[in-house]
Amino acid sequence: YLDDDVLYHPDLVQLLVSKSREYPASVVALSGCTLRSHFRQIRFRLPRARYDVPPYLYYPLSATASLPHDETVDIVQGFAGVLVRRAFFDLPAFVALVQNVTLDHDIWKADDFIISAHLASRNITRRLVAGTAVTRIHAKAAYVDNVSSTMHRQVLQAAVALQRRLGVWSGYVFIDYLALDDYWKDLLDCEAGRAGHALQCKRATAAGPKIAK
């Protein structure tokens, strides 16, 4: 599966099929991340050594210096291309999961987490594979990039909800975004540092001294 607003390399399918044959018991993908406890923001930038540190979730991308070799991950990201096998899914269970978990707040936007959690619940390995198939967002088609100012909210909510519902990712401790008070929500939104959070930054700055007292 993949996105409809991305320009894909002509060798994309060949790479994924080849790697799927190499790893027949794994989902193979070109982007994704390994979870970490207490993460609160998302990073994609290079160099990886600078950004793949707490409190960030870091997403390496195939065909870049961020992914020099194949590696196993917790989350596979659909925008760059993912190859799965039908047998990896318990279809009734997956449909029921989607129907229920997507009713909660912004979790429906975190489809990569929903799919990956279902795969994790079935002990299916998720693997990123290195290659030369460069993926590029189509500037005109992608009017709204999901790597947006609210992505941290979506994945924080999804990580907590899916861990509780499916019992996956038990080795991690996640921040429960919905349980935070307004000040801490504003602070996390401000920390995201992208356009659209000026109001949250202003509110957090104004509330900070009051809370300190």
C-alpha positions as a LaTeX table, in Angstrom:
\begin{tabular}{lrrr}
\hline
Residue & $x$ (\AA) & $y$ (\AA) & $z$ (\AA) \\
\hline
Tyr1 & 0.00 & 0.00 & 0.00 \\
Leu2 & 1.07 & 3.58 & $-0.61$ \\
Asp3 & $-0.19$ & 7.16 & $-1.04$ \\
Asp4 & $-1.82$ & 8.90 & $-3.98$ \\
Asp5 & 0.09 & 12.19 & $-3.61$ \\
Val6 & 3.62 & 10.84 & $-3.96$ \\
Leu7 & 5.95 & 10.43 & $-6.94$ \\
Tyr8 & 7.38 & 6.91 & $-6.77$ \\
His9 & 10.59 & 5.61 & $-8.28$ \\
Pro10 & 10.08 & 3.19 & $-11.20$ \\
Asp11 & 11.96 & 0.50 & $-9.25$ \\
Leu12 & 9.78 & 0.78 & $-6.13$ \\
Val13 & 7.70 & $-2.36$ & $-6.68$ \\
Gln14 & 10.72 & $-4.37$ & $-7.79$ \\
Leu15 & 12.60 & $-3.37$ & $-4.63$ \\
Leu16 & 9.72 & $-4.22$ & $-2.31$ \\
Val17 & 9.03 & $-7.57$ & $-4.00$ \\
Ser18 & 12.72 & $-8.50$ & $-3.93$ \\
Lys19 & 13.01 & $-7.63$ & $-0.24$ \\
Ser20 & 9.76 & $-9.44$ & 0.57 \\
Arg21 & 11.23 & $-12.58$ & $-0.96$ \\
Glu22 & 14.36 & $-12.06$ & 1.14 \\
Tyr23 & 12.23 & $-11.60$ & 4.28 \\
Pro24 & 9.10 & $-13.71$ & 3.65 \\
Ala25 & 7.92 & $-13.50$ & 7.27 \\
Ser26 & 8.20 & $-9.69$ & 7.40 \\
Val27 & 6.35 & $-6.64$ & 6.25 \\
Val28 & 8.82 & $-4.58$ & 4.24 \\
Ala29 & 8.70 & $-0.79$ & 3.97 \\
Leu30 & 10.79 & 2.20 & 2.96 \\
Ser31 & 10.05 & 4.40 & 5.97 \\
Gly32 & 9.02 & 3.93 & 9.59 \\
Cys33 & 10.23 & 4.29 & 13.14 \\
Thr34 & 11.20 & 2.50 & 16.33 \\
Leu35 & 9.16 & 3.65 & 19.30 \\
Arg36 & 10.75 & 5.02 & 22.47 \\
Ser37 & 9.36 & 5.74 & 25.91 \\
His38 & 8.21 & 9.29 & 26.65 \\
Phe39 & 8.51 & 10.47 & 23.04 \\
Arg40 & 6.60 & 13.66 & 22.32 \\
Gln41 & 7.73 & 14.97 & 18.92 \\
Ile42 & 8.50 & 13.68 & 15.40 \\
Arg43 & 11.68 & 14.17 & 13.37 \\
Phe44 & 12.74 & 13.21 & 9.82 \\
Arg45 & 15.76 & 15.41 & 9.23 \\
Leu46 & 19.40 & 14.56 & 8.61 \\
Pro47 & 21.82 & 13.81 & 10.12 \\
Arg48 & 20.16 & 10.94 & 11.94 \\
Ala49 & 22.66 & 11.02 & 14.80 \\
Arg50 & 21.44 & 14.51 & 15.71 \\
Tyr51 & 17.71 & 13.87 & 15.60 \\
Asp52 & 17.31 & 10.20 & 16.55 \\
Val53 & 17.40 & 11.02 & 20.25 \\
Pro54 & 14.80 & 11.57 & 23.00 \\
Pro55 & 12.22 & 13.08 & 23.03 \\
Tyr56 & 11.82 & 12.44 & 19.28 \\
Leu57 & 10.44 & 9.59 & 17.22 \\
Tyr58 & 12.77 & 9.42 & 14.25 \\
Tyr59 & 11.64 & 8.22 & 10.81 \\
Pro60 & 14.50 & 7.01 & 8.59 \\
Leu61 & 13.81 & 6.89 & 4.85 \\
Ser62 & 15.17 & 4.42 & 2.31 \\
Ala63 & 17.55 & 5.79 & $-0.32$ \\
Thr64 & 18.88 & 8.39 & 2.13 \\
Ala65 & 21.77 & 8.43 & 4.60 \\
Ser66 & 19.25 & 7.87 & 7.41 \\
Leu67 & 18.83 & 4.20 & 6.37 \\
Pro68 & 22.21 & 2.72 & 5.36 \\
His69 & 21.04 & $-0.87$ & 5.91 \\
Asp70 & 17.88 & $-2.88$ & 6.57 \\
Glu71 & 16.49 & $-2.66$ & 10.11 \\
Thr72 & 13.48 & $-3.84$ & 12.09 \\
Val73 & 11.09 & $-1.19$ & 13.44 \\
Asp74 & 7.81 & $-0.88$ & 15.33 \\
Ile75 & 5.95 & 1.35 & 12.85 \\
Val76 & 5.91 & 1.16 & 9.03 \\
Gln77 & 4.90 & 4.32 & 7.21 \\
Gly78 & 2.63 & 4.03 & 4.21 \\
Phe79 & 3.58 & 7.16 & 2.29 \\
Ala80 & 6.91 & 5.70 & 1.11 \\
Gly81 & 5.51 & 2.28 & 0.19 \\
Val82 & 4.80 & $-0.88$ & 2.21 \\
Leu83 & 4.46 & $-4.48$ & 1.06 \\
Val84 & 2.38 & $-6.87$ & 3.18 \\
Arg85 & 1.07 & $-10.40$ & 2.69 \\
Arg86 & $-2.62$ & $-11.17$ & 3.07 \\
Ala87 & $-1.84$ & $-13.85$ & 5.64 \\
Phe88 & $-0.31$ & $-11.24$ & 7.95 \\
Phe89 & $-3.80$ & $-9.89$ & 8.75 \\
Asp90 & $-6.65$ & $-11.34$ & 10.75 \\
Leu91 & $-9.18$ & $-9.47$ & 8.63 \\
Pro92 & $-12.22$ & $-9.59$ & 10.98 \\
Ala93 & $-10.05$ & $-8.51$ & 13.93 \\
Phe94 & $-8.43$ & $-5.75$ & 11.90 \\
Val95 & $-11.76$ & $-4.40$ & 10.63 \\
Ala96 & $-13.14$ & $-4.43$ & 14.18 \\
Leu97 & $-10.04$ & $-2.58$ & 15.41 \\
Val98 & $-10.37$ & 0.11 & 12.75 \\
Gln99 & $-14.09$ & 0.54 & 13.38 \\
Asn100 & $-13.56$ & 1.01 & 17.11 \\
Val101 & $-10.27$ & 2.80 & 17.56 \\
Thr102 & $-10.92$ & 5.39 & 14.84 \\
Leu103 & $-13.89$ & 6.73 & 16.80 \\
Asp104 & $-11.50$ & 8.17 & 19.39 \\
His105 & $-10.36$ & 11.76 & 18.83 \\
Asp106 & $-7.52$ & 12.08 & 16.25 \\
Ile107 & $-6.47$ & 8.43 & 16.18 \\
Trp108 & $-8.04$ & 7.84 & 12.76 \\
Lys109 & $-5.29$ & 10.05 & 11.30 \\
Ala110 & $-2.59$ & 7.73 & 12.68 \\
Asp111 & $-3.28$ & 4.89 & 10.25 \\
Asp112 & 0.37 & 3.77 & 10.22 \\
Phe113 & 0.14 & 3.14 & 13.97 \\
Ile114 & $-3.16$ & 1.27 & 13.66 \\
Ile115 & $-1.85$ & $-1.05$ & 10.95 \\
Ser116 & 1.48 & $-1.59$ & 12.70 \\
Ala117 & $-0.21$ & $-2.31$ & 16.04 \\
His118 & $-2.38$ & $-5.00$ & 14.44 \\
Leu119 & 0.71 & $-6.54$ & 12.85 \\
Ala120 & 2.55 & $-6.38$ & 16.19 \\
Ser121 & $-0.38$ & $-8.14$ & 17.90 \\
Arg122 & 0.12 & $-10.98$ & 15.41 \\
Asn123 & 3.91 & $-11.05$ & 15.93 \\
Ile124 & 4.62 & $-9.98$ & 12.36 \\
Thr125 & 8.05 & $-8.39$ & 11.96 \\
Arg126 & 8.08 & $-4.89$ & 10.46 \\
Arg127 & 11.25 & $-4.15$ & 8.54 \\
Leu128 & 12.67 & $-1.12$ & 6.72 \\
Val129 & 14.73 & $-1.95$ & 3.64 \\
Ala130 & 17.50 & 0.11 & 2.12 \\
Gly131 & 17.53 & 0.79 & $-1.61$ \\
Thr132 & 17.75 & 3.46 & $-4.29$ \\
Ala133 & 14.02 & 4.04 & $-4.87$ \\
Val134 & 13.74 & 7.70 & $-3.83$ \\
Thr135 & 10.25 & 8.81 & $-2.72$ \\
Arg136 & 9.11 & 12.40 & $-3.24$ \\
Ile137 & 5.93 & 14.20 & $-2.17$ \\
His138 & 4.06 & 15.65 & $-5.16$ \\
Ala139 & 3.92 & 19.38 & $-4.38$ \\
Lys140 & 0.66 & 20.07 & $-6.24$ \\
Ala141 & $-1.19$ & 16.93 & $-5.16$ \\
Ala142 & $-0.28$ & 17.07 & $-1.48$ \\
Tyr143 & $-2.19$ & 20.17 & $-0.44$ \\
Val144 & $-2.10$ & 18.99 & 3.16 \\
Asp145 & 1.01 & 17.09 & 4.23 \\
Asn146 & 0.27 & 14.61 & 7.03 \\
Val147 & 3.70 & 15.37 & 8.45 \\
Ser148 & 1.92 & 18.34 & 9.94 \\
Ser149 & 1.89 & 20.43 & 13.06 \\
Thr150 & $-0.51$ & 17.99 & 14.72 \\
Met151 & 1.21 & 14.70 & 13.93 \\
His152 & 2.62 & 14.46 & 17.46 \\
Arg153 & $-0.93$ & 14.66 & 18.86 \\
Gln154 & $-2.17$ & 11.91 & 16.55 \\
Val155 & 0.59 & 9.42 & 17.27 \\
Leu156 & 0.68 & 10.09 & 21.02 \\
Gln157 & $-3.04$ & 9.34 & 21.24 \\
Ala158 & $-2.70$ & 6.28 & 19.00 \\
Ala159 & 0.26 & 4.83 & 20.91 \\
Val160 & $-1.59$ & 4.97 & 24.24 \\
Ala161 & $-4.93$ & 3.71 & 22.89 \\
Leu162 & $-3.46$ & 0.83 & 20.89 \\
Gln163 & $-1.18$ & $-0.26$ & 23.71 \\
Arg164 & $-4.20$ & $-0.45$ & 26.02 \\
Arg165 & $-6.49$ & $-2.12$ & 23.50 \\
Leu166 & $-4.11$ & $-4.70$ & 22.03 \\
Gly167 & $-1.46$ & $-5.12$ & 24.71 \\
Val168 & 1.31 & $-4.31$ & 22.23 \\
Trp169 & 4.49 & $-2.26$ & 22.81 \\
Ser170 & 4.49 & $-3.26$ & 26.48 \\
Gly171 & 8.13 & $-2.27$ & 26.88 \\
Tyr172 & 7.36 & 1.41 & 26.35 \\
Val173 & 5.81 & 4.12 & 28.51 \\
Phe174 & 3.89 & 6.68 & 26.46 \\
Ile175 & 2.67 & 10.18 & 27.29 \\
Asp176 & $-1.11$ & 10.23 & 27.54 \\
Tyr177 & $-1.79$ & 13.42 & 25.58 \\
Leu178 & $-5.52$ & 13.43 & 26.31 \\
Ala179 & $-4.88$ & 13.25 & 30.05 \\
Leu180 & $-2.69$ & 16.36 & 30.03 \\
Asp181 & $-4.11$ & 19.67 & 31.21 \\
Asp182 & $-4.39$ & 22.54 & 28.74 \\
Tyr183 & $-1.06$ & 24.09 & 29.74 \\
Trp184 & 0.93 & 20.94 & 28.94 \\
Lys185 & $-0.97$ & 20.38 & 25.71 \\
Asp186 & $-0.15$ & 23.95 & 24.66 \\
Leu187 & 3.48 & 23.42 & 25.64 \\
Leu188 & 3.79 & 20.26 & 23.51 \\
Asp189 & 2.07 & 21.96 & 20.57 \\
Cys190 & 4.39 & 24.96 & 20.92 \\
Glu191 & 7.40 & 22.64 & 21.08 \\
Ala192 & 6.38 & 21.11 & 17.73 \\
Gly193 & 7.70 & 24.35 & 16.29 \\
Arg194 & 5.69 & 24.46 & 13.07 \\
Ala195 & 3.34 & 27.08 & 11.70 \\
Gly196 & $-0.04$ & 27.17 & 13.36 \\
His197 & 1.07 & 26.96 & 16.99 \\
Ala198 & 1.59 & 30.67 & 17.73 \\
Leu199 & $-1.55$ & 30.73 & 19.87 \\
Gln200 & $-0.47$ & 27.67 & 21.86 \\
Cys201 & 2.98 & 29.19 & 22.43 \\
Lys202 & 1.40 & 32.43 & 23.62 \\
Arg203 & $-0.95$ & 30.63 & 26.01 \\
Ala204 & 1.82 & 28.40 & 27.40 \\
Thr205 & 4.12 & 31.37 & 27.93 \\
Ala206 & 1.38 & 33.30 & 29.70 \\
Ala207 & 0.35 & 30.38 & 31.91 \\
Gly208 & 3.86 & 29.26 & 32.83 \\
Pro209 & 4.57 & 31.84 & 35.58 \\
Lys210 & 1.10 & 31.31 & 37.10 \\
Ile211 & 1.64 & 27.56 & 37.31 \\
Ala212 & 5.11 & 28.05 & 38.77 \\
Lys213 & 3.57 & 30.06 & 41.62 \\
\hline
\end{tabular}
